[in-house]
């Protein structure tokens, strides 16, 4: 960990820095040292003149490894963002050791994404990329994915020249409205990179066809994945089957997040049966809450634990599914995980262990139980997927009628609410 003397931080000071004079009282640590390793500018608001003045101070930091530029433009006009972020990111390209950047909570619509794209293409030292809540949308999201494909090529070219270049290990891109329309680009990006270890793409409105494409054509090319978090997207049965195909290849996986993803009853069973194969022996955390998983699905997951196929598993989250919290399978799973916690000597209130609190369960009625044969389940899944497909088609037609300006208006609105 860097010493305090090597950290420059204005984090969360809510400073409004419009001009060079506004910035001047805070820059002395940067201007008087070339040994800064971490910079935290997050939680302030920078105008273009201030950002332009700050840029050269960043570019003269040869040891800089981490830059947090999250939430930098609250209250700024959309037109102010591109020159400001361009100045900062261009400067950071001159920092040869920069491996981590956080650009969350900044509006990157079509009119503001270009500086980010230019940076990503050439950020060869980058290992960890964090982009949460940027209002990208599918079109700007696809441009970001294309930039990552180019980054992968540039990393390979640098290695061919004999340079020591790290792999891009972490991609966090959640709450960005990426949708299914950008998943071909993201699949290509993961395929080109191939060595990503952590993927978090939660709450992106990705429908099942996009999930399938992302998993089969993209994440399947990353066998060293340790974290896959795709919560709050839409899998349905078909997405669950795609996950089941690829999941056994992720032998290093430690965390799987598919909560609130409409796996359905069949999807829950498929997930459990896949985990029973014993290929994911390093899995520590499984998040599958709010998925309409029934008792059969819970039983399949519990069996994977009971049979010793998940020896590292500590935490399972199943709240909000479709079985009773009083079901004997719940007691069994809680007992299994509790035994593991006690054997490890962990505290009973350690939230990294055990089964989550099942306080919001949706119990099936007797009528549903009696009529839940395989044919009925198939029909139910087919209807659900048809509804989603029709919704996607309708949404796509509406989007095509709009001009690019609408996307940027959305990003502008997001920026004003930050």
JSON list of C-alpha atoms in Angstrom, two decimals, residues 101-312:
[
{"chain": "A", "resi": 101, "resn": "UNK", "atom": "CA", "xyz": [-8.81, 3.90, -13.50]},
{"chain": "A", "resi": 102, "resn": "UNK", "atom": "CA", "xyz": [-12.29, 4.59, -12.14]},
{"chain": "A", "resi": 103, "resn": "UNK", "atom": "CA", "xyz": [-14.53, 6.78, -14.31]},
{"chain": "A", "resi": 104, "resn": "UNK", "atom": "CA", "xyz": [-17.86, 5.91, -12.70]},
{"chain": "A", "resi": 105, "resn": "UNK", "atom": "CA", "xyz": [-20.75, 8.36, -12.35]},
{"chain": "A", "resi": 106, "resn": "UNK", "atom": "CA", "xyz": [-19.70, 10.50, -15.31]},
{"chain": "A", "resi": 107, "resn": "UNK", "atom": "CA", "xyz": [-22.04, 10.95, -18.30]},
{"chain": "A", "resi": 108, "resn": "UNK", "atom": "CA", "xyz": [-20.63, 9.31, -21.44]},
{"chain": "A", "resi": 109, "resn": "UNK", "atom": "CA", "xyz": [-23.29, 9.58, -24.13]},
{"chain": "A", "resi": 110, "resn": "UNK", "atom": "CA", "xyz": [-22.52, 9.60, -27.84]},
{"chain": "A", "resi": 111, "resn": "UNK", "atom": "CA", "xyz": [-21.33, 13.21, -27.70]},
{"chain": "A", "resi": 112, "resn": "UNK", "atom": "CA", "xyz": [-19.06, 12.65, -24.71]},
{"chain": "A", "resi": 113, "resn": "UNK", "atom": "CA", "xyz": [-17.73, 9.12, -25.16]},
{"chain": "A", "resi": 114, "resn": "UNK", "atom": "CA", "xyz": [-15.04, 9.86, -27.76]},
{"chain": "A", "resi": 115, "resn": "UNK", "atom": "CA", "xyz": [-12.32, 10.94, -25.27]},
{"chain": "A", "resi": 116, "resn": "UNK", "atom": "CA", "xyz": [-12.93, 7.73, -23.32]},
{"chain": "A", "resi": 117, "resn": "UNK", "atom": "CA", "xyz": [-12.71, 5.64, -26.49]},
{"chain": "A", "resi": 118, "resn": "UNK", "atom": "CA", "xyz": [-9.45, 7.32, -27.52]},
{"chain": "A", "resi": 119, "resn": "UNK", "atom": "CA", "xyz": [-7.97, 6.70, -24.09]},
{"chain": "A", "resi": 120, "resn": "UNK", "atom": "CA", "xyz": [-8.99, 3.05, -23.89]},
{"chain": "A", "resi": 121, "resn": "UNK", "atom": "CA", "xyz": [-7.47, 2.17, -27.26]},
{"chain": "A", "resi": 122, "resn": "UNK", "atom": "CA", "xyz": [-4.01, 3.26, -26.13]},
{"chain": "A", "resi": 123, "resn": "UNK", "atom": "CA", "xyz": [-4.07, 2.58, -22.37]},
{"chain": "A", "resi": 124, "resn": "UNK", "atom": "CA", "xyz": [-1.63, -0.32, -22.74]},
{"chain": "A", "resi": 125, "resn": "UNK", "atom": "CA", "xyz": [-0.60, -0.49, -19.03]},
{"chain": "A", "resi": 126, "resn": "UNK", "atom": "CA", "xyz": [-4.25, -0.79, -17.91]},
{"chain": "A", "resi": 127, "resn": "UNK", "atom": "CA", "xyz": [-5.23, -3.74, -15.70]},
{"chain": "A", "resi": 128, "resn": "UNK", "atom": "CA", "xyz": [-8.44, -2.58, -14.00]},
{"chain": "A", "resi": 129, "resn": "UNK", "atom": "CA", "xyz": [-11.23, -0.57, -15.69]},
{"chain": "A", "resi": 130, "resn": "UNK", "atom": "CA", "xyz": [-14.22, 0.68, -13.68]},
{"chain": "A", "resi": 131, "resn": "UNK", "atom": "CA", "xyz": [-17.17, 2.24, -15.51]},
{"chain": "A", "resi": 132, "resn": "UNK", "atom": "CA", "xyz": [-20.33, 2.27, -13.40]},
{"chain": "A", "resi": 133, "resn": "UNK", "atom": "CA", "xyz": [-23.40, 4.42, -14.00]},
{"chain": "A", "resi": 134, "resn": "UNK", "atom": "CA", "xyz": [-22.16, 6.32, -17.05]},
{"chain": "A", "resi": 135, "resn": "UNK", "atom": "CA", "xyz": [-25.36, 6.33, -19.12]},
{"chain": "A", "resi": 136, "resn": "UNK", "atom": "CA", "xyz": [-23.57, 4.79, -22.07]},
{"chain": "A", "resi": 137, "resn": "UNK", "atom": "CA", "xyz": [-26.51, 3.16, -23.80]},
{"chain": "A", "resi": 138, "resn": "UNK", "atom": "CA", "xyz": [-26.05, 0.44, -26.41]},
{"chain": "A", "resi": 139, "resn": "UNK", "atom": "CA", "xyz": [-24.40, 2.59, -29.09]},
{"chain": "A", "resi": 140, "resn": "UNK", "atom": "CA", "xyz": [-21.79, 4.28, -26.92]},
{"chain": "A", "resi": 141, "resn": "UNK", "atom": "CA", "xyz": [-21.36, 0.97, -25.09]},
{"chain": "A", "resi": 142, "resn": "UNK", "atom": "CA", "xyz": [-20.52, -0.70, -28.39]},
{"chain": "A", "resi": 143, "resn": "UNK", "atom": "CA", "xyz": [-17.91, 1.98, -29.07]},
{"chain": "A", "resi": 144, "resn": "UNK", "atom": "CA", "xyz": [-16.31, 1.29, -25.70]},
{"chain": "A", "resi": 145, "resn": "UNK", "atom": "CA", "xyz": [-16.24, -2.43, -26.52]},
{"chain": "A", "resi": 146, "resn": "UNK", "atom": "CA", "xyz": [-14.61, -1.72, -29.88]},
{"chain": "A", "resi": 147, "resn": "UNK", "atom": "CA", "xyz": [-11.97, 0.34, -28.10]},
{"chain": "A", "resi": 148, "resn": "UNK", "atom": "CA", "xyz": [-11.21, -2.63, -25.86]},
{"chain": "A", "resi": 149, "resn": "UNK", "atom": "CA", "xyz": [-10.69, -4.82, -28.93]},
{"chain": "A", "resi": 150, "resn": "UNK", "atom": "CA", "xyz": [-8.15, -2.27, -30.17]},
{"chain": "A", "resi": 151, "resn": "UNK", "atom": "CA", "xyz": [-6.56, -2.18, -26.73]},
{"chain": "A", "resi": 152, "resn": "UNK", "atom": "CA", "xyz": [-6.06, -5.94, -26.86]},
{"chain": "A", "resi": 153, "resn": "UNK", "atom": "CA", "xyz": [-4.31, -5.57, -30.23]},
{"chain": "A", "resi": 154, "resn": "UNK", "atom": "CA", "xyz": [-2.13, -2.76, -28.93]},
{"chain": "A", "resi": 155, "resn": "UNK", "atom": "CA", "xyz": [-1.15, -4.79, -25.88]},
{"chain": "A", "resi": 156, "resn": "UNK", "atom": "CA", "xyz": [-0.10, -7.69, -28.14]},
{"chain": "A", "resi": 157, "resn": "UNK", "atom": "CA", "xyz": [1.90, -5.34, -30.36]},
{"chain": "A", "resi": 158, "resn": "UNK", "atom": "CA", "xyz": [3.70, -3.89, -27.35]},
{"chain": "A", "resi": 159, "resn": "UNK", "atom": "CA", "xyz": [4.63, -7.36, -26.14]},
{"chain": "A", "resi": 160, "resn": "UNK", "atom": "CA", "xyz": [5.95, -8.18, -29.59]},
{"chain": "A", "resi": 161, "resn": "UNK", "atom": "CA", "xyz": [8.28, -5.19, -29.20]},
{"chain": "A", "resi": 162, "resn": "UNK", "atom": "CA", "xyz": [9.58, -6.71, -25.98]},
{"chain": "A", "resi": 163, "resn": "UNK", "atom": "CA", "xyz": [7.65, -4.48, -23.58]},
{"chain": "A", "resi": 164, "resn": "UNK", "atom": "CA", "xyz": [6.39, -5.82, -20.24]},
{"chain": "A", "resi": 165, "resn": "UNK", "atom": "CA", "xyz": [2.64, -5.31, -20.60]},
{"chain": "A", "resi": 166, "resn": "UNK", "atom": "CA", "xyz": [0.00, -6.53, -18.11]},
{"chain": "A", "resi": 167, "resn": "UNK", "atom": "CA", "xyz": [-3.26, -8.14, -19.12]},
{"chain": "A", "resi": 168, "resn": "UNK", "atom": "CA", "xyz": [-6.56, -6.32, -18.61]},
{"chain": "A", "resi": 169, "resn": "UNK", "atom": "CA", "xyz": [-7.86, -8.27, -15.62]},
{"chain": "A", "resi": 170, "resn": "UNK", "atom": "CA", "xyz": [-10.93, -6.35, -14.45]},
{"chain": "A", "resi": 171, "resn": "UNK", "atom": "CA", "xyz": [-13.87, -4.86, -16.31]},
{"chain": "A", "resi": 172, "resn": "UNK", "atom": "CA", "xyz": [-16.64, -3.29, -14.27]},
{"chain": "A", "resi": 173, "resn": "UNK", "atom": "CA", "xyz": [-19.37, -1.82, -16.46]},
{"chain": "A", "resi": 174, "resn": "UNK", "atom": "CA", "xyz": [-22.69, -1.78, -14.62]},
{"chain": "A", "resi": 175, "resn": "UNK", "atom": "CA", "xyz": [-25.83, 0.38, -14.74]},
{"chain": "A", "resi": 176, "resn": "UNK", "atom": "CA", "xyz": [-25.02, 1.52, -18.26]},
{"chain": "A", "resi": 177, "resn": "UNK", "atom": "CA", "xyz": [-28.03, 0.46, -20.36]},
{"chain": "A", "resi": 178, "resn": "UNK", "atom": "CA", "xyz": [-25.79, -1.64, -22.58]},
{"chain": "A", "resi": 179, "resn": "UNK", "atom": "CA", "xyz": [-28.73, -3.85, -23.63]},
{"chain": "A", "resi": 180, "resn": "UNK", "atom": "CA", "xyz": [-28.57, -6.77, -26.03]},
{"chain": "A", "resi": 181, "resn": "UNK", "atom": "CA", "xyz": [-27.73, -4.50, -28.96]},
{"chain": "A", "resi": 182, "resn": "UNK", "atom": "CA", "xyz": [-24.16, -3.95, -27.78]},
{"chain": "A", "resi": 183, "resn": "UNK", "atom": "CA", "xyz": [-23.40, -7.52, -26.77]},
{"chain": "A", "resi": 184, "resn": "UNK", "atom": "CA", "xyz": [-21.81, -8.52, -30.08]},
{"chain": "A", "resi": 185, "resn": "UNK", "atom": "CA", "xyz": [-19.21, -5.84, -29.42]},
{"chain": "A", "resi": 186, "resn": "UNK", "atom": "CA", "xyz": [-18.69, -6.87, -25.83]},
{"chain": "A", "resi": 187, "resn": "UNK", "atom": "CA", "xyz": [-18.40, -10.53, -26.79]},
{"chain": "A", "resi": 188, "resn": "UNK", "atom": "CA", "xyz": [-15.71, -9.56, -29.31]},
{"chain": "A", "resi": 189, "resn": "UNK", "atom": "CA", "xyz": [-13.92, -7.53, -26.63]},
{"chain": "A", "resi": 190, "resn": "UNK", "atom": "CA", "xyz": [-13.78, -10.40, -24.15]},
{"chain": "A", "resi": 191, "resn": "UNK", "atom": "CA", "xyz": [-12.76, -12.75, -26.93]},
{"chain": "A", "resi": 192, "resn": "UNK", "atom": "CA", "xyz": [-9.91, -10.45, -27.95]},
{"chain": "A", "resi": 193, "resn": "UNK", "atom": "CA", "xyz": [-8.72, -9.90, -24.38]},
{"chain": "A", "resi": 194, "resn": "UNK", "atom": "CA", "xyz": [-9.03, -13.52, -23.27]},
{"chain": "A", "resi": 195, "resn": "UNK", "atom": "CA", "xyz": [-7.45, -13.13, -19.84]},
{"chain": "A", "resi": 196, "resn": "UNK", "atom": "CA", "xyz": [-10.04, -11.10, -17.92]},
{"chain": "A", "resi": 197, "resn": "UNK", "atom": "CA", "xyz": [-10.45, -12.35, -14.35]},
{"chain": "A", "resi": 198, "resn": "UNK", "atom": "CA", "xyz": [-13.26, -10.13, -13.04]},
{"chain": "A", "resi": 199, "resn": "UNK", "atom": "CA", "xyz": [-16.39, -9.15, -14.97]},
{"chain": "A", "resi": 200, "resn": "UNK", "atom": "CA", "xyz": [-19.16, -7.13, -13.37]},
{"chain": "A", "resi": 201, "resn": "UNK", "atom": "CA", "xyz": [-21.91, -6.03, -15.77]},
{"chain": "A", "resi": 202, "resn": "UNK", "atom": "CA", "xyz": [-24.93, -5.71, -13.51]},
{"chain": "A", "resi": 203, "resn": "UNK", "atom": "CA", "xyz": [-28.21, -3.93, -14.31]},
{"chain": "A", "resi": 204, "resn": "UNK", "atom": "CA", "xyz": [-27.63, -3.31, -18.00]},
{"chain": "A", "resi": 205, "resn": "UNK", "atom": "CA", "xyz": [-31.01, -4.31, -19.41]},
{"chain": "A", "resi": 206, "resn": "UNK", "atom": "CA", "xyz": [-29.48, -7.19, -21.34]},
{"chain": "A", "resi": 207, "resn": "UNK", "atom": "CA", "xyz": [-32.17, -9.57, -22.63]},
{"chain": "A", "resi": 208, "resn": "UNK", "atom": "CA", "xyz": [-31.63, -13.28, -22.99]},
{"chain": "A", "resi": 209, "resn": "UNK", "atom": "CA", "xyz": [-30.32, -13.17, -26.59]},
{"chain": "A", "resi": 210, "resn": "UNK", "atom": "CA", "xyz": [-27.66, -10.71, -25.48]},
{"chain": "A", "resi": 211, "resn": "UNK", "atom": "CA", "xyz": [-26.79, -12.79, -22.42]},
{"chain": "A", "resi": 212, "resn": "UNK", "atom": "CA", "xyz": [-26.38, -15.87, -24.61]},
{"chain": "A", "resi": 213, "resn": "UNK", "atom": "CA", "xyz": [-24.11, -14.01, -27.03]},
{"chain": "A", "resi": 214, "resn": "UNK", "atom": "CA", "xyz": [-22.04, -12.51, -24.25]},
{"chain": "A", "resi": 215, "resn": "UNK", "atom": "CA", "xyz": [-21.50, -15.85, -22.51]},
{"chain": "A", "resi": 216, "resn": "UNK", "atom": "CA", "xyz": [-21.05, -18.16, -25.47]},
{"chain": "A", "resi": 217, "resn": "UNK", "atom": "CA", "xyz": [-19.00, -15.89, -27.74]},
{"chain": "A", "resi": 218, "resn": "UNK", "atom": "CA", "xyz": [-17.25, -13.70, -25.19]},
{"chain": "A", "resi": 219, "resn": "UNK", "atom": "CA", "xyz": [-16.87, -14.90, -21.62]},
{"chain": "A", "resi": 220, "resn": "UNK", "atom": "CA", "xyz": [-16.27, -18.46, -22.79]},
{"chain": "A", "resi": 221, "resn": "UNK", "atom": "CA", "xyz": [-12.95, -17.18, -24.16]},
{"chain": "A", "resi": 222, "resn": "UNK", "atom": "CA", "xyz": [-11.83, -16.18, -20.65]},
{"chain": "A", "resi": 223, "resn": "UNK", "atom": "CA", "xyz": [-11.10, -19.47, -18.84]},
{"chain": "A", "resi": 224, "resn": "UNK", "atom": "CA", "xyz": [-9.34, -17.74, -15.95]},
{"chain": "A", "resi": 225, "resn": "UNK", "atom": "CA", "xyz": [-12.40, -15.86, -14.74]},
{"chain": "A", "resi": 226, "resn": "UNK", "atom": "CA", "xyz": [-12.68, -15.56, -10.97]},
{"chain": "A", "resi": 227, "resn": "UNK", "atom": "CA", "xyz": [-15.69, -13.26, -10.72]},
{"chain": "A", "resi": 228, "resn": "UNK", "atom": "CA", "xyz": [-18.71, -13.22, -13.05]},
{"chain": "A", "resi": 229, "resn": "UNK", "atom": "CA", "xyz": [-21.44, -10.85, -11.90]},
{"chain": "A", "resi": 230, "resn": "UNK", "atom": "CA", "xyz": [-24.32, -10.43, -14.36]},
{"chain": "A", "resi": 231, "resn": "UNK", "atom": "CA", "xyz": [-27.06, -9.70, -11.85]},
{"chain": "A", "resi": 232, "resn": "UNK", "atom": "CA", "xyz": [-30.24, -7.84, -12.80]},
{"chain": "A", "resi": 233, "resn": "UNK", "atom": "CA", "xyz": [-30.21, -8.78, -16.47]},
{"chain": "A", "resi": 234, "resn": "UNK", "atom": "CA", "xyz": [-32.56, -11.29, -18.13]},
{"chain": "A", "resi": 235, "resn": "UNK", "atom": "CA", "xyz": [-31.47, -14.92, -18.63]},
{"chain": "A", "resi": 236, "resn": "UNK", "atom": "CA", "xyz": [-34.65, -17.03, -18.82]},
{"chain": "A", "resi": 237, "resn": "UNK", "atom": "CA", "xyz": [-34.17, -20.74, -19.53]},
{"chain": "A", "resi": 238, "resn": "UNK", "atom": "CA", "xyz": [-32.14, -20.18, -22.71]},
{"chain": "A", "resi": 239, "resn": "UNK", "atom": "CA", "xyz": [-29.65, -17.92, -20.99]},
{"chain": "A", "resi": 240, "resn": "UNK", "atom": "CA", "xyz": [-29.40, -20.43, -18.15]},
{"chain": "A", "resi": 241, "resn": "UNK", "atom": "CA", "xyz": [-28.55, -23.18, -20.65]},
{"chain": "A", "resi": 242, "resn": "UNK", "atom": "CA", "xyz": [-25.81, -21.01, -22.16]},
{"chain": "A", "resi": 243, "resn": "UNK", "atom": "CA", "xyz": [-24.42, -20.44, -18.68]},
{"chain": "A", "resi": 244, "resn": "UNK", "atom": "CA", "xyz": [-24.55, -24.19, -18.02]},
{"chain": "A", "resi": 245, "resn": "UNK", "atom": "CA", "xyz": [-22.51, -24.85, -21.15]},
{"chain": "A", "resi": 246, "resn": "UNK", "atom": "CA", "xyz": [-19.71, -22.48, -20.19]},
{"chain": "A", "resi": 247, "resn": "UNK", "atom": "CA", "xyz": [-19.71, -22.59, -16.37]},
{"chain": "A", "resi": 248, "resn": "UNK", "atom": "CA", "xyz": [-17.67, -25.83, -16.13]},
{"chain": "A", "resi": 249, "resn": "UNK", "atom": "CA", "xyz": [-14.84, -24.18, -18.09]},
{"chain": "A", "resi": 250, "resn": "UNK", "atom": "CA", "xyz": [-14.41, -21.48, -15.44]},
{"chain": "A", "resi": 251, "resn": "UNK", "atom": "CA", "xyz": [-12.44, -23.68, -13.07]},
{"chain": "A", "resi": 252, "resn": "UNK", "atom": "CA", "xyz": [-10.95, -20.67, -11.23]},
{"chain": "A", "resi": 253, "resn": "UNK", "atom": "CA", "xyz": [-14.34, -19.08, -10.54]},
{"chain": "A", "resi": 254, "resn": "UNK", "atom": "CA", "xyz": [-14.81, -17.78, -6.99]},
{"chain": "A", "resi": 255, "resn": "UNK", "atom": "CA", "xyz": [-17.97, -15.67, -7.30]},
{"chain": "A", "resi": 256, "resn": "UNK", "atom": "CA", "xyz": [-21.00, -16.15, -9.54]},
{"chain": "A", "resi": 257, "resn": "UNK", "atom": "CA", "xyz": [-23.69, -13.46, -9.51]},
{"chain": "A", "resi": 258, "resn": "UNK", "atom": "CA", "xyz": [-26.91, -14.23, -11.38]},
{"chain": "A", "resi": 259, "resn": "UNK", "atom": "CA", "xyz": [-29.40, -12.76, -8.93]},
{"chain": "A", "resi": 260, "resn": "UNK", "atom": "CA", "xyz": [-32.56, -11.05, -10.19]},
{"chain": "A", "resi": 261, "resn": "UNK", "atom": "CA", "xyz": [-32.01, -12.53, -13.66]},
{"chain": "A", "resi": 262, "resn": "UNK", "atom": "CA", "xyz": [-35.19, -14.56, -14.27]},
{"chain": "A", "resi": 263, "resn": "UNK", "atom": "CA", "xyz": [-33.49, -17.92, -14.39]},
{"chain": "A", "resi": 264, "resn": "UNK", "atom": "CA", "xyz": [-36.87, -19.54, -13.73]},
{"chain": "A", "resi": 265, "resn": "UNK", "atom": "CA", "xyz": [-37.60, -22.96, -12.27]},
{"chain": "A", "resi": 266, "resn": "UNK", "atom": "CA", "xyz": [-35.86, -24.84, -15.05]},
{"chain": "A", "resi": 267, "resn": "UNK", "atom": "CA", "xyz": [-32.90, -22.48, -14.96]},
{"chain": "A", "resi": 268, "resn": "UNK", "atom": "CA", "xyz": [-32.45, -23.06, -11.23]},
{"chain": "A", "resi": 269, "resn": "UNK", "atom": "CA", "xyz": [-32.35, -26.82, -11.73]},
{"chain": "A", "resi": 270, "resn": "UNK", "atom": "CA", "xyz": [-29.92, -26.47, -14.65]},
{"chain": "A", "resi": 271, "resn": "UNK", "atom": "CA", "xyz": [-27.64, -24.27, -12.53]},
{"chain": "A", "resi": 272, "resn": "UNK", "atom": "CA", "xyz": [-27.66, -26.76, -9.65]},
{"chain": "A", "resi": 273, "resn": "UNK", "atom": "CA", "xyz": [-27.04, -29.75, -11.91]},
{"chain": "A", "resi": 274, "resn": "UNK", "atom": "CA", "xyz": [-24.14, -27.95, -13.58]},
{"chain": "A", "resi": 275, "resn": "UNK", "atom": "CA", "xyz": [-22.55, -27.23, -10.20]},
{"chain": "A", "resi": 276, "resn": "UNK", "atom": "CA", "xyz": [-22.93, -30.92, -9.34]},
{"chain": "A", "resi": 277, "resn": "UNK", "atom": "CA", "xyz": [-20.39, -31.75, -12.05]},
{"chain": "A", "resi": 278, "resn": "UNK", "atom": "CA", "xyz": [-17.63, -30.59, -9.71]},
{"chain": "A", "resi": 279, "resn": "UNK", "atom": "CA", "xyz": [-15.80, -28.32, -12.17]},
{"chain": "A", "resi": 280, "resn": "UNK", "atom": "CA", "xyz": [-16.15, -25.21, -9.97]},
{"chain": "A", "resi": 281, "resn": "UNK", "atom": "CA", "xyz": [-14.31, -26.35, -6.86]},
{"chain": "A", "resi": 282, "resn": "UNK", "atom": "CA", "xyz": [-13.05, -22.85, -6.05]},
{"chain": "A", "resi": 283, "resn": "UNK", "atom": "CA", "xyz": [-16.50, -21.25, -6.00]},
{"chain": "A", "resi": 284, "resn": "UNK", "atom": "CA", "xyz": [-16.92, -19.29, -2.75]},
{"chain": "A", "resi": 285, "resn": "UNK", "atom": "CA", "xyz": [-20.05, -17.19, -3.34]},
{"chain": "A", "resi": 286, "resn": "UNK", "atom": "CA", "xyz": [-23.21, -17.93, -5.30]},
{"chain": "A", "resi": 287, "resn": "UNK", "atom": "CA", "xyz": [-25.78, -15.15, -5.72]},
{"chain": "A", "resi": 288, "resn": "UNK", "atom": "CA", "xyz": [-29.04, -16.41, -7.21]},
{"chain": "A", "resi": 289, "resn": "UNK", "atom": "CA", "xyz": [-31.74, -14.46, -5.39]},
{"chain": "A", "resi": 290, "resn": "UNK", "atom": "CA", "xyz": [-35.05, -13.31, -6.99]},
{"chain": "A", "resi": 291, "resn": "UNK", "atom": "CA", "xyz": [-34.99, -15.79, -9.85]},
{"chain": "A", "resi": 292, "resn": "UNK", "atom": "CA", "xyz": [-38.27, -17.77, -9.51]},
{"chain": "A", "resi": 293, "resn": "UNK", "atom": "CA", "xyz": [-36.18, -20.79, -8.53]},
{"chain": "A", "resi": 294, "resn": "UNK", "atom": "CA", "xyz": [-38.41, -23.44, -6.95]},
{"chain": "A", "resi": 295, "resn": "UNK", "atom": "CA", "xyz": [-37.69, -26.16, -4.40]},
{"chain": "A", "resi": 296, "resn": "UNK", "atom": "CA", "xyz": [-36.30, -28.47, -7.08]},
{"chain": "A", "resi": 297, "resn": "UNK", "atom": "CA", "xyz": [-33.74, -25.86, -8.02]},
{"chain": "A", "resi": 298, "resn": "UNK", "atom": "CA", "xyz": [-32.81, -25.31, -4.39]},
{"chain": "A", "resi": 299, "resn": "UNK", "atom": "CA", "xyz": [-32.46, -29.07, -3.98]},
{"chain": "A", "resi": 300, "resn": "UNK", "atom": "CA", "xyz": [-30.15, -29.28, -7.00]},
{"chain": "A", "resi": 301, "resn": "UNK", "atom": "CA", "xyz": [-27.91, -26.54, -5.57]},
{"chain": "A", "resi": 302, "resn": "UNK", "atom": "CA", "xyz": [-27.94, -28.15, -2.12]},
{"chain": "A", "resi": 303, "resn": "UNK", "atom": "CA", "xyz": [-27.00, -31.52, -3.60]},
{"chain": "A", "resi": 304, "resn": "UNK", "atom": "CA", "xyz": [-23.93, -29.95, -5.22]},
{"chain": "A", "resi": 305, "resn": "UNK", "atom": "CA", "xyz": [-22.85, -28.79, -1.76]},
{"chain": "A", "resi": 306, "resn": "UNK", "atom": "CA", "xyz": [-23.79, -32.00, 0.04]},
{"chain": "A", "resi": 307, "resn": "UNK", "atom": "CA", "xyz": [-21.93, -34.22, -2.43]},
{"chain": "A", "resi": 308, "resn": "UNK", "atom": "CA", "xyz": [-18.71, -32.26, -1.99]},
{"chain": "A", "resi": 309, "resn": "UNK", "atom": "CA", "xyz": [-18.68, -30.76, -5.48]},
{"chain": "A", "resi": 310, "resn": "UNK", "atom": "CA", "xyz": [-18.34, -27.21, -4.12]},
{"chain": "A", "resi": 311, "resn": "UNK", "atom": "CA", "xyz": [-15.75, -27.61, -1.36]},
{"chain": "A", "resi": 312, "resn": "UNK", "atom": "CA", "xyz": [-14.89, -23.90, -1.17]}
]
